[in-house]
CSV table of C-alpha atoms in Angstrom, one decimal:
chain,number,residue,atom,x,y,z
A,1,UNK,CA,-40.6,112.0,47.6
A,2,UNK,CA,-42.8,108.8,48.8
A,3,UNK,CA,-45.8,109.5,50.2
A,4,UNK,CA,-48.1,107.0,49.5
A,5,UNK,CA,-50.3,108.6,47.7
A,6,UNK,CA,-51.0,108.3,44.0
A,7,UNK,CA,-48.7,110.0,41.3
A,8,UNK,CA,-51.8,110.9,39.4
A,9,UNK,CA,-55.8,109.9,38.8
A,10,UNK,CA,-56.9,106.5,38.2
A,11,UNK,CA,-59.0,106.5,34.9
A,12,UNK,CA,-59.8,104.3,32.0
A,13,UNK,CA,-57.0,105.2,30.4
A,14,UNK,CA,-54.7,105.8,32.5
A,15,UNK,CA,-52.8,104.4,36.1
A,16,UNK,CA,-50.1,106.2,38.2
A,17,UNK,CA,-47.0,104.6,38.5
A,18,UNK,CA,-46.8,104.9,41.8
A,19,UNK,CA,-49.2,102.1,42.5
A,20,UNK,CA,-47.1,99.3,41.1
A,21,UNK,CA,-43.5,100.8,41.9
A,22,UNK,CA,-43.8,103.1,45.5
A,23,UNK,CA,-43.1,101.4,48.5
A,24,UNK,CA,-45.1,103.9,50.5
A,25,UNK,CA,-48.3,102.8,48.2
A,26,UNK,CA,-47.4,99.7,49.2
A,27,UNK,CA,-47.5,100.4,52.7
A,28,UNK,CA,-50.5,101.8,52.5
A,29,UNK,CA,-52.1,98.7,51.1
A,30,UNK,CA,-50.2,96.6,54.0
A,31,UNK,CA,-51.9,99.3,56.3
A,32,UNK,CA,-55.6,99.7,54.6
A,33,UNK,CA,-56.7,96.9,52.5
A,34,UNK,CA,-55.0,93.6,53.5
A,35,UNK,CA,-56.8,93.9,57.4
A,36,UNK,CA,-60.0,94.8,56.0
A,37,UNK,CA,-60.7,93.4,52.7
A,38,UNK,CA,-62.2,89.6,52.3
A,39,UNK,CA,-59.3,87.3,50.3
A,40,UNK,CA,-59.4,83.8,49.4
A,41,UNK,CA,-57.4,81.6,51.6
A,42,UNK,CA,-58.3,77.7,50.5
A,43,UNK,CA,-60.8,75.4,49.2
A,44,UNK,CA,-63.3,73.4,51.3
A,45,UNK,CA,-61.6,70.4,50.5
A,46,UNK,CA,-58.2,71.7,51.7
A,47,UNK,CA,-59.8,71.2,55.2
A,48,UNK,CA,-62.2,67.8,54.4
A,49,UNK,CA,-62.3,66.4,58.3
A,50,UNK,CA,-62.2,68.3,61.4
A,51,UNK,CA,-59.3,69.1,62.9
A,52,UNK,CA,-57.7,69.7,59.4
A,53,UNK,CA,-56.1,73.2,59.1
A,54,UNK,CA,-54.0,75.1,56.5
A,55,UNK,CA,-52.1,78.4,57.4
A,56,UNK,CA,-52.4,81.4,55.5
A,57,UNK,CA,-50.2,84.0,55.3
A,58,UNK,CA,-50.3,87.7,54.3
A,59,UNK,CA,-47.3,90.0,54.7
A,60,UNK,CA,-46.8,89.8,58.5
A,61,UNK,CA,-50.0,88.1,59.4
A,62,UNK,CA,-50.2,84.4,59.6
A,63,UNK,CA,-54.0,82.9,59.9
A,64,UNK,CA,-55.1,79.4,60.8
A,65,UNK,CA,-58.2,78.0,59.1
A,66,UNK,CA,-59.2,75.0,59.7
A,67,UNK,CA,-62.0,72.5,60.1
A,68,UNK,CA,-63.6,72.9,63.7
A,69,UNK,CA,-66.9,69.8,63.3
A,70,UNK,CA,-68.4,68.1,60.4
A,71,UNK,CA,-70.4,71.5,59.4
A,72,UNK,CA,-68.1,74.0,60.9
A,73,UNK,CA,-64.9,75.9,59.4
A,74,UNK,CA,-63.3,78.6,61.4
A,75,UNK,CA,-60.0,80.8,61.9
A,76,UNK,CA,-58.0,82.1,64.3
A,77,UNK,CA,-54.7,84.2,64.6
A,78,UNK,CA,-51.7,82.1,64.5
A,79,UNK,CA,-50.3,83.5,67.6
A,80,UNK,CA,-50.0,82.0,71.2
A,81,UNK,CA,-51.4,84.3,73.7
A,82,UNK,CA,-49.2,83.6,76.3
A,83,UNK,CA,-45.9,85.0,74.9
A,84,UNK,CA,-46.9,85.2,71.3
A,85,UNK,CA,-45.0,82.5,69.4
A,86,UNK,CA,-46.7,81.2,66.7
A,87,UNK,CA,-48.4,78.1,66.6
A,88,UNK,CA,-48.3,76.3,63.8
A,89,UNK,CA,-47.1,76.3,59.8
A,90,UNK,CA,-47.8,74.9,56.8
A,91,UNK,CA,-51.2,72.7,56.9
A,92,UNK,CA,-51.9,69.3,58.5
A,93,UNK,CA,-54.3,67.8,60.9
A,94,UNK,CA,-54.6,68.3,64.5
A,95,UNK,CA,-56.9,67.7,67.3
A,96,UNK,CA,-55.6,70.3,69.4
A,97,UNK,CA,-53.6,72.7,69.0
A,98,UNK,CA,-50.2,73.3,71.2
A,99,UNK,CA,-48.0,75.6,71.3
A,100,UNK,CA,-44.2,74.7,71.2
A,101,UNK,CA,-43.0,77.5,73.5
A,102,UNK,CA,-44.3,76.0,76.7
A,103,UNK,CA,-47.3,73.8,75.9
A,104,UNK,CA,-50.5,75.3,76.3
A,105,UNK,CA,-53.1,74.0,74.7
A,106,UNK,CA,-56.4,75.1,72.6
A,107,UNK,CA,-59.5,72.8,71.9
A,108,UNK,CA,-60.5,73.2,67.6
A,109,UNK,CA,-63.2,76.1,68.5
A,110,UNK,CA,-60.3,78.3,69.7
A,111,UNK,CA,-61.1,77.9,73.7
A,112,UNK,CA,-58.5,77.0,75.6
A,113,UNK,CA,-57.9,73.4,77.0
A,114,UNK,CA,-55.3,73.4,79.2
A,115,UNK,CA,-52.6,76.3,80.6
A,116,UNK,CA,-49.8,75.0,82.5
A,117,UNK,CA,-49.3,75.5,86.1
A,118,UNK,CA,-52.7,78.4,85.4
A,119,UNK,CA,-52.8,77.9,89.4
A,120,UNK,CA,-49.8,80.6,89.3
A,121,UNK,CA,-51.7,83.1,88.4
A,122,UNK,CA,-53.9,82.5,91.5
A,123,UNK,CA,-56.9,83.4,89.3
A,124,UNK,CA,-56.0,86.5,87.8
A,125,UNK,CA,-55.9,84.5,84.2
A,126,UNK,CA,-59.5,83.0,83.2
A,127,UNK,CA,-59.4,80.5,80.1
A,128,UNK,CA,-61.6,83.2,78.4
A,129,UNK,CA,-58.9,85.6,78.7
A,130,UNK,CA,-56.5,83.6,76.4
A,131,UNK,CA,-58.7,81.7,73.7
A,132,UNK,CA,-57.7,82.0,70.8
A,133,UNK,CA,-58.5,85.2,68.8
A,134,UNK,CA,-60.7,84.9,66.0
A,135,UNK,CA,-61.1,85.7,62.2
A,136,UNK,CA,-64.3,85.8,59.8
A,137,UNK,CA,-64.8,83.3,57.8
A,138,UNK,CA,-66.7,82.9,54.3
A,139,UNK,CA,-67.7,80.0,52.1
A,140,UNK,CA,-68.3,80.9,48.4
A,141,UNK,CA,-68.0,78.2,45.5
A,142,UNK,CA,-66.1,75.7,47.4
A,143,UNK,CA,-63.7,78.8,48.3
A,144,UNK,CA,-62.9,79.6,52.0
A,145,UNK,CA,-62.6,83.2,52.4
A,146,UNK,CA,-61.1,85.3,55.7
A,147,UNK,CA,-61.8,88.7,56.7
A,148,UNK,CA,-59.3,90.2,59.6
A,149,UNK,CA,-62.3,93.3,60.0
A,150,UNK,CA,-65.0,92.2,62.0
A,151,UNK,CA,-67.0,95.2,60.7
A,152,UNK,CA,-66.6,94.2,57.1
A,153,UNK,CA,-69.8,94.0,55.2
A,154,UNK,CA,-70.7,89.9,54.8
A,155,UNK,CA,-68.6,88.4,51.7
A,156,UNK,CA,-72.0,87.1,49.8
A,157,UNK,CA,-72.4,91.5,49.8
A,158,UNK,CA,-68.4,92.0,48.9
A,159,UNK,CA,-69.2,89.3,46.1
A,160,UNK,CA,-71.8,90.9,44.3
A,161,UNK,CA,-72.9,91.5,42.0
A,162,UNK,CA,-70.1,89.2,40.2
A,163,UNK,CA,-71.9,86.5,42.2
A,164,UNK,CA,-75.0,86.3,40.6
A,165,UNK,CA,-72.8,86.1,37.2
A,166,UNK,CA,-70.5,82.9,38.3
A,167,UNK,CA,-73.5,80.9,40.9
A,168,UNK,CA,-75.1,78.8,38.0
A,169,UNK,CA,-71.2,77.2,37.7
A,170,UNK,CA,-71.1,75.3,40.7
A,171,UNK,CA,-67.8,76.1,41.4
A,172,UNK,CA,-68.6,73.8,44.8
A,173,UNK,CA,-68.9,70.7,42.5
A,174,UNK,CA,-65.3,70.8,41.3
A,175,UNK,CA,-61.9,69.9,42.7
A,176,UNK,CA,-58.3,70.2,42.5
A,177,UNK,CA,-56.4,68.8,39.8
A,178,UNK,CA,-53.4,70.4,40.4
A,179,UNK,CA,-51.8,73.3,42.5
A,180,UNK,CA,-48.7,75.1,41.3
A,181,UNK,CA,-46.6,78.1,43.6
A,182,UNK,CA,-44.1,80.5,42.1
A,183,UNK,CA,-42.5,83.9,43.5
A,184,UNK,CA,-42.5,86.1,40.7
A,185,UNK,CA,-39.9,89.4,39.8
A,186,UNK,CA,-43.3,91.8,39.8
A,187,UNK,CA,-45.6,93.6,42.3
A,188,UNK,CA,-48.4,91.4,43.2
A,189,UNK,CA,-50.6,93.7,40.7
A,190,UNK,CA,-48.6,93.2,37.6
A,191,UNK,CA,-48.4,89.5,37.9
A,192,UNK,CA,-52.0,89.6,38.6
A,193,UNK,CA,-53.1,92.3,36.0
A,194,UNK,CA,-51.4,89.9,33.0
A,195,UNK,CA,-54.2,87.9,33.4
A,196,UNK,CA,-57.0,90.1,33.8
A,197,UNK,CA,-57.3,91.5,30.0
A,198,UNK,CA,-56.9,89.5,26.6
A,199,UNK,CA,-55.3,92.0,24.8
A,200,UNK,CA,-52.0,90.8,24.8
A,201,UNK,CA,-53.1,87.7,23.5
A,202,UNK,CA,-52.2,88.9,19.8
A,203,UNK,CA,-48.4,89.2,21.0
A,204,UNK,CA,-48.0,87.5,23.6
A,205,UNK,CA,-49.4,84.0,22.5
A,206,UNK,CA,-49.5,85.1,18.9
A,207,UNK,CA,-49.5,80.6,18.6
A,208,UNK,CA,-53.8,80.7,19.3
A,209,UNK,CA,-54.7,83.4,16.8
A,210,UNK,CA,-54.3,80.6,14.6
A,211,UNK,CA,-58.2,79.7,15.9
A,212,UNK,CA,-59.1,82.4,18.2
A,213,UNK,CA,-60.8,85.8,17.2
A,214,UNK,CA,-59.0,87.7,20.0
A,215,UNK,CA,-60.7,91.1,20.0
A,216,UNK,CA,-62.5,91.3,23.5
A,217,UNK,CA,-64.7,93.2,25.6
A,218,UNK,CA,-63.7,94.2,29.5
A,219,UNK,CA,-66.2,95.7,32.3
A,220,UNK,CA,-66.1,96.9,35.3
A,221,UNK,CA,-68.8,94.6,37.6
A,222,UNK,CA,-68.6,96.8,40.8
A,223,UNK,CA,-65.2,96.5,42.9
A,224,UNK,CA,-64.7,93.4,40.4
A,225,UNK,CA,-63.9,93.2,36.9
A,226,UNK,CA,-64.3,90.7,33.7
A,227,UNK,CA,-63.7,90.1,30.2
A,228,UNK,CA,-65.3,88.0,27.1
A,229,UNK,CA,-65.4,87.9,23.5
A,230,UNK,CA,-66.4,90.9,21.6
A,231,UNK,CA,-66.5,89.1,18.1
A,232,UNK,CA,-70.0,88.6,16.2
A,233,UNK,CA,-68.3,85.5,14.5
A,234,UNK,CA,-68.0,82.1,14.9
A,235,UNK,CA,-66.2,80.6,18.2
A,236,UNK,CA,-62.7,79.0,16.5
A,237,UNK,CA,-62.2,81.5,13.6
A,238,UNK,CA,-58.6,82.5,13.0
A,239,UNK,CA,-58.2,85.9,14.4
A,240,UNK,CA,-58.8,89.0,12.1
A,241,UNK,CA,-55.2,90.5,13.0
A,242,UNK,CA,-54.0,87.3,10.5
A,243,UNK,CA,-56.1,88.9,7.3
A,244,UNK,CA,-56.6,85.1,6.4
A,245,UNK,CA,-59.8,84.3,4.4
A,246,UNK,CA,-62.7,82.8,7.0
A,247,UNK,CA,-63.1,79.0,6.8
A,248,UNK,CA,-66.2,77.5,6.8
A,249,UNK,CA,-65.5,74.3,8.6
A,250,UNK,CA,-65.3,75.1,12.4
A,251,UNK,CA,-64.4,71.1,12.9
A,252,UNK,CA,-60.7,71.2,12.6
A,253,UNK,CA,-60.5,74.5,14.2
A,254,UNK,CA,-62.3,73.4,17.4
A,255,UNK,CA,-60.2,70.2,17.7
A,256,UNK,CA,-57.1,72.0,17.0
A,257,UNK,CA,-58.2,74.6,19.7
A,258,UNK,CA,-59.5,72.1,22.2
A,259,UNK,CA,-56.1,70.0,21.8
A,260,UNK,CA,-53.6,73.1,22.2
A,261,UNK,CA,-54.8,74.6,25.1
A,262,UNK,CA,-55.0,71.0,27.2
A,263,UNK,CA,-51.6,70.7,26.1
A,264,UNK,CA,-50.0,73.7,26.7
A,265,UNK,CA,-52.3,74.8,30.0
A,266,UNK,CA,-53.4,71.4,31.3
A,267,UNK,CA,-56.3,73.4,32.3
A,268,UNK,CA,-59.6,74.6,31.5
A,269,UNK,CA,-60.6,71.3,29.4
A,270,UNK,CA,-61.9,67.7,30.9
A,271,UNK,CA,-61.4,64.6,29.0
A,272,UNK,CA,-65.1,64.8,28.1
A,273,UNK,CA,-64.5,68.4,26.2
A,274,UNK,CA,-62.1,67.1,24.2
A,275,UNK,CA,-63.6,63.4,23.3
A,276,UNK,CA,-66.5,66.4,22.2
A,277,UNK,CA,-64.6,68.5,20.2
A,278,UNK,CA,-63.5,65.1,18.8
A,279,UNK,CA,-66.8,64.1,17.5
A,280,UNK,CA,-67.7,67.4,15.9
A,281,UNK,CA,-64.2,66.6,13.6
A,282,UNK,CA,-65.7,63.3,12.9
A,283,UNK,CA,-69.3,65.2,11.7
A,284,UNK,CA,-69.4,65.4,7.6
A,285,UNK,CA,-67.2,67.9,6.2
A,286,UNK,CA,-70.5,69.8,5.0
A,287,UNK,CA,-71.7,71.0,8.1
A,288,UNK,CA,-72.4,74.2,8.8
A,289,UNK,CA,-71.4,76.2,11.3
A,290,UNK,CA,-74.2,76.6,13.6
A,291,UNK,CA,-74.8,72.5,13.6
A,292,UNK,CA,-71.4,72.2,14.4
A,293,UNK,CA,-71.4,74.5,17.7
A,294,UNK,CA,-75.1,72.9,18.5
A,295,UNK,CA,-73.4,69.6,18.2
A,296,UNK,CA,-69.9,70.4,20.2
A,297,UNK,CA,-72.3,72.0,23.4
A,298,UNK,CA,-74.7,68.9,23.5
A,299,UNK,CA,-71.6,66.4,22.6
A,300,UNK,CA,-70.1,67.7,25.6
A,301,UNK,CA,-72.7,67.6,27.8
A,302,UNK,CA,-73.2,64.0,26.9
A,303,UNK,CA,-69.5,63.4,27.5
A,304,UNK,CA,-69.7,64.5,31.1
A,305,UNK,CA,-72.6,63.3,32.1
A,306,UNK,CA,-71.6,59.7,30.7
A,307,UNK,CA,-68.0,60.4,32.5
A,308,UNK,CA,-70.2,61.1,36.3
A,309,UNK,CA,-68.9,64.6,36.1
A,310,UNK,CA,-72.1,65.6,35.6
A,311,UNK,CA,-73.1,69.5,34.0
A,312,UNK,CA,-74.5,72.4,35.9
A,313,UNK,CA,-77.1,73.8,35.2
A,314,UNK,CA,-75.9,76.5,33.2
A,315,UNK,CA,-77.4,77.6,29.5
A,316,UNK,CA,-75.4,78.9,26.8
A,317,UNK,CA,-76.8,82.1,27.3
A,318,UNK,CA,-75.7,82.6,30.8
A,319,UNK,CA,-72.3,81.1,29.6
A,320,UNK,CA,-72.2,84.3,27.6
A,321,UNK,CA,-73.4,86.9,30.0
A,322,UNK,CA,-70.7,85.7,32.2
A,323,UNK,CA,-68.1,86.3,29.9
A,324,UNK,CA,-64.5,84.5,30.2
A,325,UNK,CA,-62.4,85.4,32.6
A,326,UNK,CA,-63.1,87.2,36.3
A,327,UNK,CA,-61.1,89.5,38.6
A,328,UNK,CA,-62.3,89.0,42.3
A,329,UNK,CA,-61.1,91.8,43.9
A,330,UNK,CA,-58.5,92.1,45.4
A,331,UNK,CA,-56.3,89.4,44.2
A,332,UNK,CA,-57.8,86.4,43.0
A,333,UNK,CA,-58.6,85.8,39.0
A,334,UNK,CA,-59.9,82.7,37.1
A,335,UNK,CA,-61.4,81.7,33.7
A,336,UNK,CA,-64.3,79.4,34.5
A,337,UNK,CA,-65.7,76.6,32.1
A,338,UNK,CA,-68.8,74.6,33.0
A,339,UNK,CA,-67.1,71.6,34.0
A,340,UNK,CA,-63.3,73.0,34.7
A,341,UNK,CA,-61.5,76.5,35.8
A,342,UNK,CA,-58.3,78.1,35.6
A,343,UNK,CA,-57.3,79.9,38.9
A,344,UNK,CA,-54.8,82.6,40.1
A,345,UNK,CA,-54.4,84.5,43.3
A,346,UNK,CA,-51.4,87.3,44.0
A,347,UNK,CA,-50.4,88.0,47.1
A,348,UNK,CA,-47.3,90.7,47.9
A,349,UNK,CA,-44.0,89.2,49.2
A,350,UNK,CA,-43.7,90.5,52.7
A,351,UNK,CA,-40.7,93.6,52.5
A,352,UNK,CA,-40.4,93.5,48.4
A,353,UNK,CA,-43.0,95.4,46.4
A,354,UNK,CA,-40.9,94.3,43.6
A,355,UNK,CA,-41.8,90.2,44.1
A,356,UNK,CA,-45.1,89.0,44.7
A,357,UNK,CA,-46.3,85.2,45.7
A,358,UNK,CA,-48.6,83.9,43.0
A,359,UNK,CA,-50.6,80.8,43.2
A,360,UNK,CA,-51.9,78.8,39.9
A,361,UNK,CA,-54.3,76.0,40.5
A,362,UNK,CA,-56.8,73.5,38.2
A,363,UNK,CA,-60.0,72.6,39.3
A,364,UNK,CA,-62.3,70.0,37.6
A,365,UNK,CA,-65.9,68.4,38.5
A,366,UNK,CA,-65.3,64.6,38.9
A,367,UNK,CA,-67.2,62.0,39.2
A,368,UNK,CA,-68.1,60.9,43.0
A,369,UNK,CA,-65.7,58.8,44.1
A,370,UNK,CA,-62.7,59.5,41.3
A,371,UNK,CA,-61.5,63.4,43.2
A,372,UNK,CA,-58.1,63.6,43.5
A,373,UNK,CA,-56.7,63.5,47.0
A,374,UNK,CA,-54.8,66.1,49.1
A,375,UNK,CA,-53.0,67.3,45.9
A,376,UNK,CA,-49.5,69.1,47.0
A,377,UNK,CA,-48.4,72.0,45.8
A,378,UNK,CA,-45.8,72.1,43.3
A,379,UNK,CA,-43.1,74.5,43.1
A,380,UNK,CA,-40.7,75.4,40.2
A,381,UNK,CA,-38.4,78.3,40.2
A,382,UNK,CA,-37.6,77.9,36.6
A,383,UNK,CA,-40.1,80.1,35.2
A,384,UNK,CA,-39.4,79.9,31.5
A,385,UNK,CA,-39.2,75.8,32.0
A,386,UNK,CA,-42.1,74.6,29.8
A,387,UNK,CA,-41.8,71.4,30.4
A,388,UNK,CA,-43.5,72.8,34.5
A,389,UNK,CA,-45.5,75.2,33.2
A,390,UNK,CA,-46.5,75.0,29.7
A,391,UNK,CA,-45.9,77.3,27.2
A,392,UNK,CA,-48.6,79.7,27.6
A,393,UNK,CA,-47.8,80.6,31.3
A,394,UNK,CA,-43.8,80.7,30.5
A,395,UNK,CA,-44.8,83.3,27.7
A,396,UNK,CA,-47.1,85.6,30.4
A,397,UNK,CA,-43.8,84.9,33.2
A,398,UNK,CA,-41.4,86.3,30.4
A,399,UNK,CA,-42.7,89.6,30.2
A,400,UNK,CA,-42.9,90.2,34.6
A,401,UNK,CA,-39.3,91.0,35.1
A,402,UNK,CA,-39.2,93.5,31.8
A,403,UNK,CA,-42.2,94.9,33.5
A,404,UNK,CA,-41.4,95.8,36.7
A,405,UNK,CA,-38.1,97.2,36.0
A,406,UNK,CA,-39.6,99.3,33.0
A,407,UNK,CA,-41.9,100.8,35.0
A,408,UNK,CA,-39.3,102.5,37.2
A,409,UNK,CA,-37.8,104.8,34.3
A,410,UNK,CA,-38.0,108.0,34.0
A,411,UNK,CA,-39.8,107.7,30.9
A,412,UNK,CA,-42.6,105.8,32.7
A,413,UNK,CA,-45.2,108.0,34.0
A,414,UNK,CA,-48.0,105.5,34.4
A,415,UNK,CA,-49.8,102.6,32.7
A,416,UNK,CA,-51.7,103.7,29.6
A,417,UNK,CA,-54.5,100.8,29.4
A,418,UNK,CA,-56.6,99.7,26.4
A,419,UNK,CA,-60.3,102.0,27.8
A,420,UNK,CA,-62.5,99.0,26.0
A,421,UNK,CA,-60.4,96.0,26.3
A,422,UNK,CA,-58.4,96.5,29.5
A,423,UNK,CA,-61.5,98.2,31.5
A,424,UNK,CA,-61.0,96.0,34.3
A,425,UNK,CA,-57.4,96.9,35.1
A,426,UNK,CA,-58.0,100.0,35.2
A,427,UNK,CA,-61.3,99.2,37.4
A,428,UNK,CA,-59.2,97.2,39.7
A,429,UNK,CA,-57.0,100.1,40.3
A,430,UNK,CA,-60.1,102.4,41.3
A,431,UNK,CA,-61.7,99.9,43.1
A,432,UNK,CA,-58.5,99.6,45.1
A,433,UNK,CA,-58.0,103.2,45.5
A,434,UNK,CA,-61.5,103.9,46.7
A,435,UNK,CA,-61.1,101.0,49.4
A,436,UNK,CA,-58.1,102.4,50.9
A,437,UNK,CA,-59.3,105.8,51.2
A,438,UNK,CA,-57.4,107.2,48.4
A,439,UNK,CA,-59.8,109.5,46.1
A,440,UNK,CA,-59.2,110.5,42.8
């Protein structure tokens, strides 16, 4: 029977079916964590001049945020109170807003402008009485984040302490390259969760052992999660799994690295990263490791700074703490470089636990002037077309179909995750059960 609640107890180790497959757990997410929990719904620049807006849209709830004055962004339930049409879609620019239905009107701070014929009422209906009702806002990064519970603790408190990992970044500084939407076969957890651990890495994109050590470290960092590199070696080194002697010369490796993920991701790497790594295979074939890796970190800070990018100030040692890749719970994922990122946010396709909305996205830093303008989203509903996507995300979309449909055997009791490399799926999972109310 469906009851909502776990088939069994979240642990390292171990997560119930029932989370990704139920449709009464995901009922009880529609009921207890969507209203309450902060999510990402744009970036600043999505909303650059006032009266700029985008729509965003959650299961059965539709949210306008938008641009209210030069310093101000705001958000407000997209949903007329008059007779409860609602009142916009999509994103554009406005400087009021008006509902279709039968006109009334709302100035950009949510308070209403004009009712029509509001002498009917004979002054039982103040303008107070129908402004527009409205939601938290949060600014993180150059991220704007809504919160539907007004008792929800601030998001610089939900962020932490993953926050005081990611600041020195600048996430602020950069903009979109490009913006990619696709509807994936898989709860909004397993699309998500196939980018929250490395461990598939030595099957799935078997291609990058070739110059990646893949063996990795995942921890839990409160409600959030994250993973890095667990290998004493060098950066570049063919992975261990290959049993291929270890090369002394980094140069080709880094190059050949460097080269293969901007080609097949288009993401993660600025020009100036790879006119660095493309120095260091110019250095003499005799250098050593260690001058090599000096050279590549101070080449490419060189690189950007003589591009306008510019580099944040970021050490190689925080680089390190902060690992590679972060889960921002509940939904939202990326795998930050100093000068670039790699983004993903999941969101559950309204009436099908069994499809899921996911949203891929490139930022870069840029110099002033040189930011890409209101970039559209692209859509593709090819999903093994690597020609759109490239072939590492057409190898992680392979496996979501197989997924979902696997996990509703009979032989499938529950996700059996890696306790030191996976630690922050499972973390997700506890995190997400302790939100809702659901104890272990």
């Amino acid at each position: 029977m469906q009851t909502g609640k776990p088939s069994g107890e979240v642990r390292d180790d171990f997560i119930p079916a029932s989370d990704y497959i139920d449709p009464a757990f995901a009922a009880v997410e529609a009921e207890k964590l969507w209203p309450f929990v902060w999510q990402m719904a744009c970036r600043e620049e999505e909303l650059a001049r006032p009266g700029d807006f985008i729509t965003y849209d959650i299961l059965g709830e539709s949210i306008i945020v938008l641009r209210s004055n030069d310093t101000e962004i705001r958000a407000f339930y997209n949903v007329c109170p008059h007779r409860g049409r609602r009142l916009t879609k999509g994103c554009g620019h406005i400087t009021r807003f008006t509902c279709p239905y039968h006109g009334w009107r709302w100035n950009l701070d949510g308070s209403s402008h004009d009712i029509v014929d509001q002498k009917d009422w004979e002054g039982l209906l103040a303008a107070d009485d129908v402004a527009l009702s409205q939601v938290r806002t949060g600014r993180w990064g150059g991220w704007v984040f809504i919160c539907m519970d007004p008792e929800a603790p601030a998001l610089t408190a939900f962020l932490q302490p993953a926050k005081d990992y990611l600041d020195a970044y600048e996430f602020e500084k950069m903009r979109y390259k490009w913006r990619r939407q696709a509807i994936l076969p898989a709860n909004w957890k397993v699309a998500l969760e196939a980018f929250n651990e490395a461990y598939h890495v030595q099957t799935t994109h078997r291609q990058l052992l070739q110059y990646y050590q893949d063996y990795t470290y995942s921890e839990a960092v409160g409600m959030h999660g994250m993973f890095g590199s667990a290998e004493s070696g060098y950066p570049f080194l063919p992975s261990r799994r290959l049993g291929r002697p270890e090369p002394t010369d980094l140069r080709p490796l880094a190059a050949g690295f460097y080269a293969d993920i901007k080609n097949t991701l288009d993401a993660m790497l600025t020009d100036g990263m790879i006119a660095a790594a493309q120095r260091v295979a110019e250095m003499p074939e005799n250098t050593s490791p260690d001058e090599m890796l000096g050279a590549l970190f101070t080449y490419m800070v060189e690189e950007e700074e003589k591009s306008g990018r510019g580099w944040p100030a970021i050490t190689p040692e925080q680089m390190g703490k902060a690992g590679a890749d972060w889960h921002i719970f509940p939904n939202m994922i990326f795998l930050q470089q100093p000068t670039s990122l790699l983004g993903y946010r999941a969101r559950p396709m309204p009436g099908d636990p069994d499809r899921c909305i996911f949203d891929i996205y490139a930022l870069e830093r840029y110099a002033p002037g040189t930011e890409p303008r209101d970039v559209p989203v692209q859509t593709c509903e090819d999903l093994l077309s690597v020609e759109d996507w490239g072939l590492i995300l057409v190898q992680d979309f392979g496996n979501m179909a197989a997924i979902q449909s696997g996990m509703k055997s009979r032989g499938f009791r529950g996700a059996r995750p890696n306790p030191k490399q996976e630690k922050a799926v499972s973390n997700f999972h506890r995190a997400l059960h302790r939100f809702m109310g659901l104890e272990n």
